[in-house]
mmCIF file of C-alpha atoms and ligand atoms in Angstrom:
data_model
loop_
_atom_site.group_PDB
_atom_site.id
_atom_site.type_symbol
_atom_site.label_atom_id
_atom_site.label_comp_id
_atom_site.label_asym_id
_atom_site.label_seq_id
_atom_site.Cartn_x
_atom_site.Cartn_y
_atom_site.Cartn_z
ATOM 1 C CA MET K 1 3.809 -22.290 13.326
ATOM 2 C CA ALA K 2 3.806 -22.349 9.542
ATOM 3 C CA CYS K 3 2.913 -19.470 7.333
ATOM 4 C CA THR K 4 2.866 -20.468 3.678
ATOM 5 C CA VAL K 5 2.558 -17.931 0.869
ATOM 6 C CA ILE K 6 1.373 -19.274 -2.500
ATOM 7 C CA VAL K 7 1.811 -17.327 -5.725
ATOM 8 C CA GLY K 8 1.682 -17.861 -9.482
ATOM 9 C CA GLY K 9 5.069 -17.984 -11.217
ATOM 10 C CA PHE K 10 4.191 -17.123 -14.828
ATOM 11 C CA PHE K 11 1.261 -15.066 -16.195
ATOM 12 C CA GLY K 12 -1.629 -16.301 -14.038
ATOM 13 C CA ASP K 13 -3.806 -19.357 -14.718
ATOM 14 C CA GLU K 14 -1.162 -21.706 -13.308
ATOM 15 C CA GLY K 15 -3.808 -23.715 -11.453
ATOM 16 C CA LYS K 16 -3.409 -22.070 -8.048
ATOM 17 C CA GLY K 17 -6.922 -23.079 -6.976
ATOM 18 C CA LYS K 18 -6.082 -26.752 -7.080
ATOM 19 C CA ILE K 19 -2.767 -26.447 -5.207
ATOM 20 C CA VAL K 20 -4.226 -24.183 -2.515
ATOM 21 C CA SER K 21 -7.171 -26.518 -1.971
ATOM 22 C CA HIS K 22 -4.838 -29.515 -1.619
ATOM 23 C CA LEU K 23 -2.616 -27.684 0.897
ATOM 24 C CA ALA K 24 -5.673 -26.496 2.819
ATOM 25 C CA LEU K 25 -7.063 -30.024 3.183
ATOM 26 C CA LYS K 26 -3.675 -31.463 4.075
ATOM 27 C CA ASP K 27 -2.194 -28.789 6.362
ATOM 28 C CA LYS K 28 -5.457 -27.777 8.074
ATOM 29 C CA PRO K 29 -4.716 -24.068 8.456
ATOM 30 C CA SER K 30 -6.847 -22.099 10.899
ATOM 31 C CA ILE K 31 -6.823 -19.197 8.405
ATOM 32 C CA ILE K 32 -6.636 -18.939 4.641
ATOM 33 C CA ALA K 33 -6.119 -15.308 3.777
ATOM 34 C CA ARG K 34 -6.624 -14.041 0.264
ATOM 35 C CA ALA K 35 -4.016 -11.546 -0.904
ATOM 36 C CA GLY K 36 -3.514 -10.267 -4.457
ATOM 37 C CA VAL K 37 -4.923 -7.664 -6.735
ATOM 38 C CA GLY K 38 -8.697 -8.113 -6.587
ATOM 39 C CA PRO K 39 -11.184 -10.352 -8.407
ATOM 40 C CA ASN K 40 -9.144 -12.492 -10.800
ATOM 41 C CA ALA K 41 -10.139 -14.177 -14.011
ATOM 42 C CA GLY K 42 -11.368 -17.188 -12.004
ATOM 43 C CA HIS K 43 -9.677 -19.842 -9.856
ATOM 44 C CA THR K 44 -11.120 -23.264 -10.567
ATOM 45 C CA VAL K 45 -11.621 -25.593 -7.625
ATOM 46 C CA GLU K 46 -13.154 -29.058 -7.901
ATOM 47 C CA TYR K 47 -14.654 -30.342 -4.705
ATOM 48 C CA HIS K 48 -17.047 -33.222 -3.987
ATOM 49 C CA GLY K 49 -17.654 -33.564 -7.741
ATOM 50 C CA LYS K 50 -18.659 -29.913 -8.094
ATOM 51 C CA ARG K 51 -16.661 -27.330 -10.021
ATOM 52 C CA TYR K 52 -16.365 -23.861 -8.487
ATOM 53 C CA SER K 53 -14.994 -20.854 -10.285
ATOM 54 C CA LEU K 54 -14.017 -18.292 -7.688
ATOM 55 C CA ARG K 55 -12.855 -14.751 -8.304
ATOM 56 C CA LEU K 56 -12.421 -13.445 -4.741
ATOM 57 C CA LEU K 57 -13.083 -16.041 -2.058
ATOM 58 C CA PRO K 58 -9.954 -17.994 -1.005
ATOM 59 C CA SER K 59 -9.718 -21.237 -3.019
ATOM 60 C CA GLY K 60 -8.885 -23.040 0.217
ATOM 61 C CA PHE K 61 -12.578 -22.870 1.237
ATOM 62 C CA VAL K 62 -12.732 -26.648 0.670
ATOM 63 C CA TYR K 63 -11.185 -27.128 4.119
ATOM 64 C CA ASP K 64 -14.293 -26.240 6.079
ATOM 65 C CA LYS K 65 -12.647 -25.525 9.428
ATOM 66 C CA ALA K 66 -10.529 -22.640 8.106
ATOM 67 C CA ARG K 67 -11.510 -19.005 8.523
ATOM 68 C CA LEU K 68 -11.601 -17.379 5.086
ATOM 69 C CA LEU K 69 -10.250 -13.834 5.105
ATOM 70 C CA ILE K 70 -9.466 -11.127 2.545
ATOM 71 C CA GLY K 71 -6.597 -8.760 3.393
ATOM 72 C CA SER K 72 -6.828 -4.971 3.264
ATOM 73 C CA GLY K 73 -4.619 -4.710 0.177
ATOM 74 C CA VAL K 74 -7.168 -6.518 -2.014
ATOM 75 C CA ALA K 75 -9.774 -4.608 -4.056
ATOM 76 C CA VAL K 76 -13.222 -6.122 -3.490
ATOM 77 C CA ASN K 77 -16.330 -6.106 -5.654
ATOM 78 C CA PRO K 78 -19.166 -6.538 -3.091
ATOM 79 C CA LYS K 79 -21.475 -8.202 -5.618
ATOM 80 C CA VAL K 80 -18.870 -10.840 -6.513
ATOM 81 C CA ILE K 81 -17.874 -11.692 -2.953
ATOM 82 C CA LEU K 82 -21.465 -11.797 -1.632
ATOM 83 C CA GLN K 83 -22.373 -14.269 -4.400
ATOM 84 C CA GLU K 84 -19.353 -16.449 -3.662
ATOM 85 C CA ILE K 85 -20.103 -16.532 0.084
ATOM 86 C CA GLU K 86 -23.614 -17.711 -0.798
ATOM 87 C CA LEU K 87 -22.404 -20.281 -3.354
ATOM 88 C CA THR K 88 -19.898 -21.852 -0.970
ATOM 89 C CA GLU K 89 -22.106 -21.501 2.137
ATOM 90 C CA SER K 90 -19.265 -19.863 4.024
ATOM 91 C CA LYS K 91 -21.078 -16.976 5.757
ATOM 92 C CA SER K 92 -20.112 -18.022 9.260
ATOM 93 C CA ARG K 93 -16.376 -18.219 8.574
ATOM 94 C CA PHE K 94 -15.809 -15.391 6.133
ATOM 95 C CA GLY K 95 -14.289 -11.996 6.918
ATOM 96 C CA LEU K 96 -12.738 -9.114 5.025
ATOM 97 C CA ASP K 97 -10.669 -6.237 6.279
ATOM 98 C CA TYR K 98 -12.345 -2.896 7.084
ATOM 99 C CA GLN K 99 -9.854 -1.288 4.726
ATOM 100 C CA CYS K 100 -10.326 -3.321 1.525
ATOM 101 C CA ALA K 101 -10.916 -0.870 -1.349
ATOM 102 C CA ILE K 102 -14.300 -1.199 -3.067
ATOM 103 C CA ILE K 103 -14.731 -1.684 -6.812
ATOM 104 C CA GLU K 104 -17.739 0.296 -8.010
ATOM 105 C CA GLN K 105 -19.598 0.160 -11.323
ATOM 106 C CA LYS K 106 -17.922 3.416 -12.341
ATOM 107 C CA HIS K 107 -14.513 1.691 -12.110
ATOM 108 C CA ILE K 108 -15.680 -1.105 -14.407
ATOM 109 C CA ASP K 109 -17.164 1.471 -16.832
ATOM 110 C CA GLN K 110 -13.949 3.489 -16.754
ATOM 111 C CA GLU K 111 -11.911 0.417 -17.728
ATOM 112 C CA SER K 112 -14.399 -0.665 -20.398
ATOM 113 C CA GLN K 113 -14.224 2.778 -21.975
ATOM 114 C CA SER K 114 -10.417 2.850 -21.998
ATOM 115 C CA GLU K 115 -9.086 1.932 -25.396
ATOM 116 C CA HIS K 116 -5.596 1.562 -23.898
ATOM 117 C CA LEU K 117 -6.799 -1.107 -21.449
ATOM 118 C CA SER K 118 -9.087 -2.916 -23.913
ATOM 119 C CA LYS K 119 -6.946 -2.873 -27.028
ATOM 120 C CA THR K 120 -3.340 -2.521 -25.866
ATOM 121 C CA VAL K 121 -3.213 -4.180 -22.454
ATOM 122 C CA GLY K 122 -6.023 -6.716 -22.947
ATOM 123 C CA SER K 123 -7.415 -6.017 -19.466
ATOM 124 C CA THR K 124 -10.061 -8.239 -17.882
ATOM 125 C CA LYS K 125 -11.912 -4.960 -17.176
ATOM 126 C CA SER K 126 -12.978 -6.034 -13.734
ATOM 127 C CA GLY K 127 -12.464 -2.498 -12.409
ATOM 128 C CA VAL K 128 -9.469 -3.304 -10.215
ATOM 129 C CA GLY K 129 -7.059 -0.918 -11.926
ATOM 130 C CA ALA K 130 -9.473 2.029 -11.788
ATOM 131 C CA CYS K 131 -10.266 1.185 -8.153
ATOM 132 C CA ASN K 132 -6.561 1.053 -7.274
ATOM 133 C CA ALA K 133 -6.064 4.402 -9.034
ATOM 134 C CA ALA K 134 -8.868 5.896 -6.894
ATOM 135 C CA ARG K 135 -7.300 4.370 -3.811
ATOM 136 C CA VAL K 136 -3.966 5.983 -4.597
ATOM 137 C CA MET K 137 -5.820 9.300 -4.913
ATOM 138 C CA ARG K 138 -7.528 8.473 -1.603
ATOM 139 C CA THR K 139 -11.018 8.803 -3.042
ATOM 140 C CA ALA K 140 -11.936 5.072 -3.129
ATOM 141 C CA LYS K 141 -14.654 3.757 -0.820
ATOM 142 C CA LEU K 142 -13.510 1.149 1.673
ATOM 143 C CA ALA K 143 -15.312 -1.987 2.887
ATOM 144 C CA ARG K 144 -16.254 -0.176 6.117
ATOM 145 C CA ASP K 145 -18.420 2.209 3.995
ATOM 146 C CA VAL K 146 -20.603 -0.589 2.540
ATOM 147 C CA PRO K 147 -23.571 -1.681 4.810
ATOM 148 C CA GLU K 148 -23.970 -5.077 3.077
ATOM 149 C CA LEU K 149 -20.432 -5.990 4.107
ATOM 150 C CA SER K 150 -20.745 -4.924 7.755
ATOM 151 C CA PRO K 151 -21.392 -8.455 9.158
ATOM 152 C CA TYR K 152 -18.054 -9.570 7.726
ATOM 153 C CA LEU K 153 -15.702 -6.722 8.680
ATOM 154 C CA ARG K 154 -12.564 -7.801 10.552
ATOM 155 C CA GLU K 155 -9.027 -6.668 11.344
ATOM 156 C CA VAL K 156 -7.403 -9.287 9.146
ATOM 157 C CA ASP K 157 -3.804 -8.498 10.134
ATOM 158 C CA VAL K 158 -4.702 -8.940 13.816
ATOM 159 C CA GLU K 159 -6.437 -12.280 13.157
ATOM 160 C CA VAL K 160 -3.473 -13.571 11.152
ATOM 161 C CA HIS K 161 -0.953 -12.500 13.808
ATOM 162 C CA THR K 162 -3.018 -14.053 16.594
ATOM 163 C CA ALA K 163 -3.202 -17.376 14.719
ATOM 164 C CA LEU K 164 0.547 -17.374 14.101
ATOM 165 C CA GLU K 165 1.285 -16.526 17.727
ATOM 166 C CA LYS K 166 -0.814 -19.506 18.788
ATOM 167 C CA GLY K 167 1.287 -21.726 16.523
ATOM 168 C CA GLU K 168 -1.488 -22.382 14.007
ATOM 169 C CA ASN K 169 -0.981 -22.862 10.263
ATOM 170 C CA VAL K 170 -1.863 -19.970 7.956
ATOM 171 C CA ILE K 171 -2.027 -19.975 4.155
ATOM 172 C CA ILE K 172 -1.713 -16.715 2.243
ATOM 173 C CA GLU K 173 -3.111 -16.971 -1.260
ATOM 174 C CA GLY K 174 -1.839 -14.608 -3.974
ATOM 175 C CA THR K 175 -3.407 -14.055 -7.391
ATOM 176 C CA GLN K 176 -2.541 -13.532 -11.024
ATOM 177 C CA GLY K 177 1.102 -14.304 -11.823
ATOM 178 C CA THR K 178 4.596 -12.984 -11.193
ATOM 179 C CA PHE K 179 5.071 -11.568 -14.703
ATOM 180 C CA LEU K 180 1.779 -9.688 -14.566
ATOM 181 C CA SER K 181 3.316 -7.656 -11.721
ATOM 182 C CA LEU K 182 3.118 -3.897 -12.170
ATOM 183 C CA TYR K 183 6.729 -3.650 -10.923
ATOM 184 C CA HIS K 184 8.437 -6.776 -12.225
ATOM 185 C CA GLY K 185 6.212 -7.879 -15.098
ATOM 186 C CA THR K 186 6.018 -6.984 -18.773
ATOM 187 C CA TYR K 187 4.753 -3.390 -18.348
ATOM 188 C CA PRO K 188 2.469 -2.013 -19.723
ATOM 189 C CA TYR K 189 1.088 -5.523 -20.363
ATOM 190 C CA SER K 190 0.666 -6.071 -16.665
ATOM 191 C CA THR K 191 -1.969 -5.873 -13.983
ATOM 192 C CA SER K 192 -2.451 -2.871 -11.705
ATOM 193 C CA LYS K 193 -0.351 -3.998 -8.727
ATOM 194 C CA ASP K 194 2.671 -6.014 -7.682
ATOM 195 C CA THR K 195 1.818 -9.724 -7.626
ATOM 196 C CA THR K 196 4.891 -11.206 -5.916
ATOM 197 C CA ALA K 197 5.034 -12.913 -2.506
ATOM 198 C CA SER K 198 6.206 -9.703 -0.816
ATOM 199 C CA ALA K 199 3.094 -7.897 -2.040
ATOM 200 C CA ALA K 200 0.947 -10.805 -0.814
ATOM 201 C CA CYS K 201 2.457 -10.332 2.672
ATOM 202 C CA ALA K 202 1.726 -6.599 2.599
ATOM 203 C CA ASP K 203 -1.830 -7.293 1.409
ATOM 204 C CA VAL K 204 -2.697 -9.199 4.563
ATOM 205 C CA GLY K 205 -0.462 -7.255 6.937
ATOM 206 C CA ILE K 206 2.445 -9.573 7.765
ATOM 207 C CA GLY K 207 6.169 -8.902 7.467
ATOM 208 C CA PRO K 208 8.617 -11.131 5.544
ATOM 209 C CA THR K 209 9.990 -12.621 8.774
ATOM 210 C CA ALA K 210 6.589 -14.193 9.522
ATOM 211 C CA VAL K 211 6.782 -16.403 6.417
ATOM 212 C CA THR K 212 7.922 -20.025 6.664
ATOM 213 C CA ASP K 213 7.548 -21.096 3.035
ATOM 214 C CA VAL K 214 6.882 -19.535 -0.342
ATOM 215 C CA VAL K 215 5.418 -21.926 -2.916
ATOM 216 C CA VAL K 216 5.649 -20.693 -6.501
ATOM 217 C CA ILE K 217 3.327 -22.437 -8.934
ATOM 218 C CA PHE K 218 4.287 -23.097 -12.536
ATOM 219 C CA LYS K 219 2.165 -24.870 -15.084
ATOM 220 C CA ALA K 220 4.067 -27.515 -17.098
ATOM 221 C CA TYR K 221 3.792 -25.094 -20.043
ATOM 222 C CA VAL K 222 3.271 -21.347 -20.112
ATOM 223 C CA THR K 223 0.006 -19.627 -20.995
ATOM 224 C CA ARG K 224 -0.917 -16.007 -21.223
ATOM 225 C CA VAL K 225 -4.201 -14.208 -21.903
ATOM 226 C CA GLY K 226 -4.284 -10.695 -23.251
ATOM 227 C CA SER K 227 -1.372 -8.887 -24.865
ATOM 228 C CA GLY K 228 2.341 -8.778 -24.135
ATOM 229 C CA PRO K 229 5.465 -10.776 -24.920
ATOM 230 C CA LEU K 230 5.440 -14.567 -24.717
ATOM 231 C CA VAL K 231 8.769 -16.180 -25.564
ATOM 232 C CA GLY K 232 8.423 -19.342 -27.660
ATOM 233 C CA GLU K 233 4.739 -18.678 -28.411
ATOM 234 C CA LEU K 234 3.102 -21.469 -30.405
ATOM 235 C CA SER K 235 0.525 -20.980 -33.137
ATOM 236 C CA SER K 236 -3.076 -21.725 -32.192
ATOM 237 C CA GLU K 237 -2.875 -24.838 -34.346
ATOM 238 C CA GLU K 238 0.281 -26.126 -32.664
ATOM 239 C CA THR K 239 -1.240 -25.367 -29.246
ATOM 240 C CA ARG K 240 -4.308 -27.419 -30.133
ATOM 241 C CA GLU K 241 -2.219 -30.282 -31.525
ATOM 242 C CA ARG K 242 -0.243 -30.508 -28.287
ATOM 243 C CA GLY K 243 -3.477 -30.499 -26.282
ATOM 244 C CA TRP K 244 -2.484 -27.267 -24.525
ATOM 245 C CA GLN K 245 -5.450 -25.222 -25.666
ATOM 246 C CA GLU K 246 -7.199 -23.426 -22.802
ATOM 247 C CA PHE K 247 -9.943 -20.851 -22.428
ATOM 248 C CA GLY K 248 -10.338 -18.315 -19.600
ATOM 249 C CA THR K 249 -12.582 -19.554 -16.773
ATOM 250 C CA VAL K 250 -14.624 -16.359 -16.638
ATOM 251 C CA THR K 251 -13.700 -14.390 -19.766
ATOM 252 C CA GLY K 252 -13.788 -17.351 -22.213
ATOM 253 C CA ARG K 253 -10.747 -15.909 -24.016
ATOM 254 C CA GLU K 254 -8.382 -18.374 -25.687
ATOM 255 C CA ARG K 255 -5.051 -18.495 -23.882
ATOM 256 C CA ARG K 256 -1.791 -18.153 -25.797
ATOM 257 C CA ALA K 257 0.689 -20.938 -25.068
ATOM 258 C CA ALA K 258 4.434 -21.660 -25.060
ATOM 259 C CA PRO K 259 6.707 -24.396 -23.699
ATOM 260 C CA PHE K 260 7.969 -24.243 -20.090
ATOM 261 C CA ASN K 261 10.361 -21.299 -19.778
ATOM 262 C CA PHE K 262 13.363 -21.901 -17.493
ATOM 263 C CA ASP K 263 14.585 -18.288 -17.596
ATOM 264 C CA LEU K 264 11.225 -17.007 -16.406
ATOM 265 C CA ALA K 265 11.026 -19.747 -13.777
ATOM 266 C CA ARG K 266 14.455 -18.832 -12.364
ATOM 267 C CA ARG K 267 13.502 -15.185 -12.225
ATOM 268 C CA ALA K 268 10.154 -15.936 -10.599
ATOM 269 C CA VAL K 269 11.936 -17.953 -7.916
ATOM 270 C CA HIS K 270 14.203 -14.976 -7.159
ATOM 271 C CA LEU K 271 11.430 -12.379 -7.234
ATOM 272 C CA ASN K 272 9.301 -14.400 -4.823
ATOM 273 C CA GLY K 273 11.991 -15.899 -2.595
ATOM 274 C CA ALA K 274 10.531 -19.327 -3.384
ATOM 275 C CA THR K 275 11.413 -22.229 -1.101
ATOM 276 C CA GLN K 276 9.280 -24.758 -3.008
ATOM 277 C CA ILE K 277 7.883 -25.198 -6.511
ATOM 278 C CA ALA K 278 4.537 -26.697 -7.490
ATOM 279 C CA ILE K 279 4.106 -27.925 -11.080
ATOM 280 C CA THR K 280 0.555 -28.212 -12.388
ATOM 281 C CA LYS K 281 -0.934 -30.039 -15.363
ATOM 282 C CA LEU K 282 1.949 -32.472 -15.762
ATOM 283 C CA ASP K 283 -0.618 -34.888 -17.260
ATOM 284 C CA VAL K 284 -1.310 -32.455 -20.116
ATOM 285 C CA VAL K 285 2.321 -32.631 -21.255
ATOM 286 C CA PHE K 286 2.840 -36.283 -20.208
ATOM 287 C CA PRO K 287 -0.556 -38.041 -20.531
ATOM 288 C CA ALA K 288 0.773 -41.220 -18.860
ATOM 289 C CA SER K 289 1.079 -39.236 -15.597
ATOM 290 C CA LYS K 290 -2.684 -38.754 -15.354
ATOM 291 C CA ALA K 291 -4.007 -39.245 -11.798
ATOM 292 C CA LYS K 292 -0.643 -40.532 -10.499
ATOM 293 C CA LYS K 293 -0.074 -39.993 -6.797
ATOM 294 C CA GLU K 294 3.508 -41.200 -6.388
ATOM 295 C CA PHE K 295 6.588 -39.709 -7.974
ATOM 296 C CA GLY K 296 8.005 -43.184 -8.538
ATOM 297 C CA SER K 297 5.087 -44.159 -10.769
ATOM 298 C CA LEU K 298 5.748 -41.387 -13.307
ATOM 299 C CA SER K 299 7.261 -42.218 -16.698
ATOM 300 C CA GLU K 300 10.997 -41.576 -17.151
ATOM 301 C CA PRO K 301 10.484 -38.499 -19.401
ATOM 302 C CA ALA K 302 8.071 -36.978 -16.842
ATOM 303 C CA LYS K 303 10.523 -37.618 -13.990
ATOM 304 C CA GLU K 304 13.333 -36.118 -16.059
ATOM 305 C CA PHE K 305 11.181 -33.031 -16.792
ATOM 306 C CA ILE K 306 10.734 -32.445 -13.041
ATOM 307 C CA ALA K 307 14.384 -33.209 -12.238
ATOM 308 C CA ASN K 308 15.474 -30.791 -14.928
ATOM 309 C CA ILE K 309 13.372 -27.989 -13.416
ATOM 310 C CA GLU K 310 14.966 -28.610 -10.021
ATOM 311 C CA ARG K 311 18.444 -28.614 -11.576
ATOM 312 C CA GLU K 312 17.904 -25.511 -13.684
ATOM 313 C CA VAL K 313 16.025 -23.485 -11.092
ATOM 314 C CA GLY K 314 17.652 -24.737 -7.899
ATOM 315 C CA VAL K 315 14.504 -25.173 -5.786
ATOM 316 C CA PRO K 316 12.749 -28.483 -4.998
ATOM 317 C CA VAL K 317 9.538 -29.405 -6.800
ATOM 318 C CA THR K 318 7.437 -30.553 -3.866
ATOM 319 C CA LEU K 319 3.966 -30.704 -5.427
ATOM 320 C CA VAL K 320 2.954 -32.023 -8.845
ATOM 321 C CA GLY K 321 -0.582 -31.783 -10.244
ATOM 322 C CA THR K 322 -1.538 -34.808 -12.353
ATOM 323 C CA GLY K 323 -5.209 -34.157 -13.159
ATOM 324 C CA PRO K 324 -8.198 -31.971 -12.360
ATOM 325 C CA ALA K 325 -9.538 -33.858 -9.303
ATOM 326 C CA ALA K 326 -8.451 -32.634 -5.864
ATOM 327 C CA ASP K 327 -6.489 -35.832 -5.157
ATOM 328 C CA ASP K 328 -4.716 -35.990 -8.541
ATOM 329 C CA ILE K 329 -1.525 -34.764 -6.944
ATOM 330 C CA ILE K 330 1.926 -35.918 -5.894
ATOM 331 C CA ASP K 331 2.956 -34.408 -2.554
ATOM 332 C CA ARG K 332 6.712 -34.804 -1.964
ATOM 333 C CA ARG K 333 6.961 -32.502 1.037
ATOM 334 C CA ILE K 334 8.744 -33.874 4.067
ATOM 335 C CA GLY K 335 6.203 -35.508 6.345
ATOM 336 C CA ALA K 336 3.447 -35.423 3.686
HETATM 337 P P1 IMP W 1 -6.247 -6.330 -15.687
HETATM 338 O O1 IMP W 1 -5.492 -6.507 -14.434
HETATM 339 O O2 IMP W 1 -7.607 -6.976 -15.651
HETATM 340 O O3 IMP W 1 -6.313 -4.902 -16.128
HETATM 341 O O4 IMP W 1 -5.459 -7.110 -16.844
HETATM 342 C C1 IMP W 1 -4.124 -6.782 -17.169
HETATM 343 C C2 IMP W 1 -3.412 -7.979 -17.793
HETATM 344 O O5 IMP W 1 -3.351 -9.033 -16.837
HETATM 345 C C3 IMP W 1 -4.138 -8.573 -19.004
HETATM 346 O O6 IMP W 1 -3.174 -9.115 -19.893
HETATM 347 C C4 IMP W 1 -4.966 -9.698 -18.408
HETATM 348 O O7 IMP W 1 -5.259 -10.710 -19.343
HETATM 349 C C5 IMP W 1 -4.033 -10.192 -17.316
HETATM 350 N N1 IMP W 1 -4.773 -10.770 -16.184
HETATM 351 C C6 IMP W 1 -5.451 -10.116 -15.226
HETATM 352 N N2 IMP W 1 -6.010 -10.967 -14.362
HETATM 353 C C7 IMP W 1 -5.667 -12.206 -14.767
HETATM 354 C C8 IMP W 1 -5.916 -13.525 -14.236
HETATM 355 O O8 IMP W 1 -6.573 -13.746 -13.222
HETATM 356 N N3 IMP W 1 -5.381 -14.561 -14.947
HETATM 357 C C9 IMP W 1 -4.634 -14.346 -16.062
HETATM 358 N N4 IMP W 1 -4.363 -13.150 -16.566
HETATM 359 C C10 IMP W 1 -4.880 -12.077 -15.932
#
């Protein structure tokens, strides 16, 4: 049995989609369960030459034998998920928990009308925060109240436990990033829920003892969209010169950027109980690493960058992303 939890280590946009899709294809889990806050700003997954931007469906959908589930802790926008099921042709293997809270138009309107969220926090205004607030007040609708979702309703915790009992692999996919956590992040410049690995477990209904591995994903540099502190922030010009300029997948907003932050990385490892680290976009910082598949073929400065992270943070870097394609990756896990 292996139950792997995957979470973002900085402020979201670490490239979780790519790492999850690699692990899904390689480890062949029977279930990929989406945990996290709700629809995110868009996980990008490239598969068979097509680029998918997913906000709710597990990014591991590329492994077509896995059941794709959404845990009860996740807020769901029915319109978004129904579109994504259609787009990825995953009707027959998709399920969401009866108890997922439902994001309604009024939640999106409420967030759009909030000056605090728009101007101070820099919210994505996807309605998740307002939906979570309604859930706390116990007035939110649940998935079981929405007829269009009825073909997909499942007891996700039961399905995950059954798979683990049978000795099958399960991947739990978190969203956003550690420092957007409502509890451990840079409040009030945070999202509306905890985003750490423990929260991901609660979202799908497993306890910490069920987890085999926690993979925390860091990009080779730090980016942040919206407001809030960003240590070492570069000017837009400097960001562009380094080739680190990025725009939000769904929102189109320009991301702020800073060099890799070891203090944040150490803290993220503690907060998540990480057993492994994945580094994405190494090729953006070290262009000679583009599309490399072996650690040994990296340049000396790129190798030293990875070794330094392991030294400073104390956890092995087992996965390294070296380009946008699904197989642009170095997998250093034992047996990989
Ligand atoms: P909200 O959760 O949409 O209200 O956004 C709160 C903060 O989290 C803002 O700074 C957003 O930019 C950030 N945020 C929310 N979702 C994402 C995401 O998927 N990627 C990156 N940042 C996000």
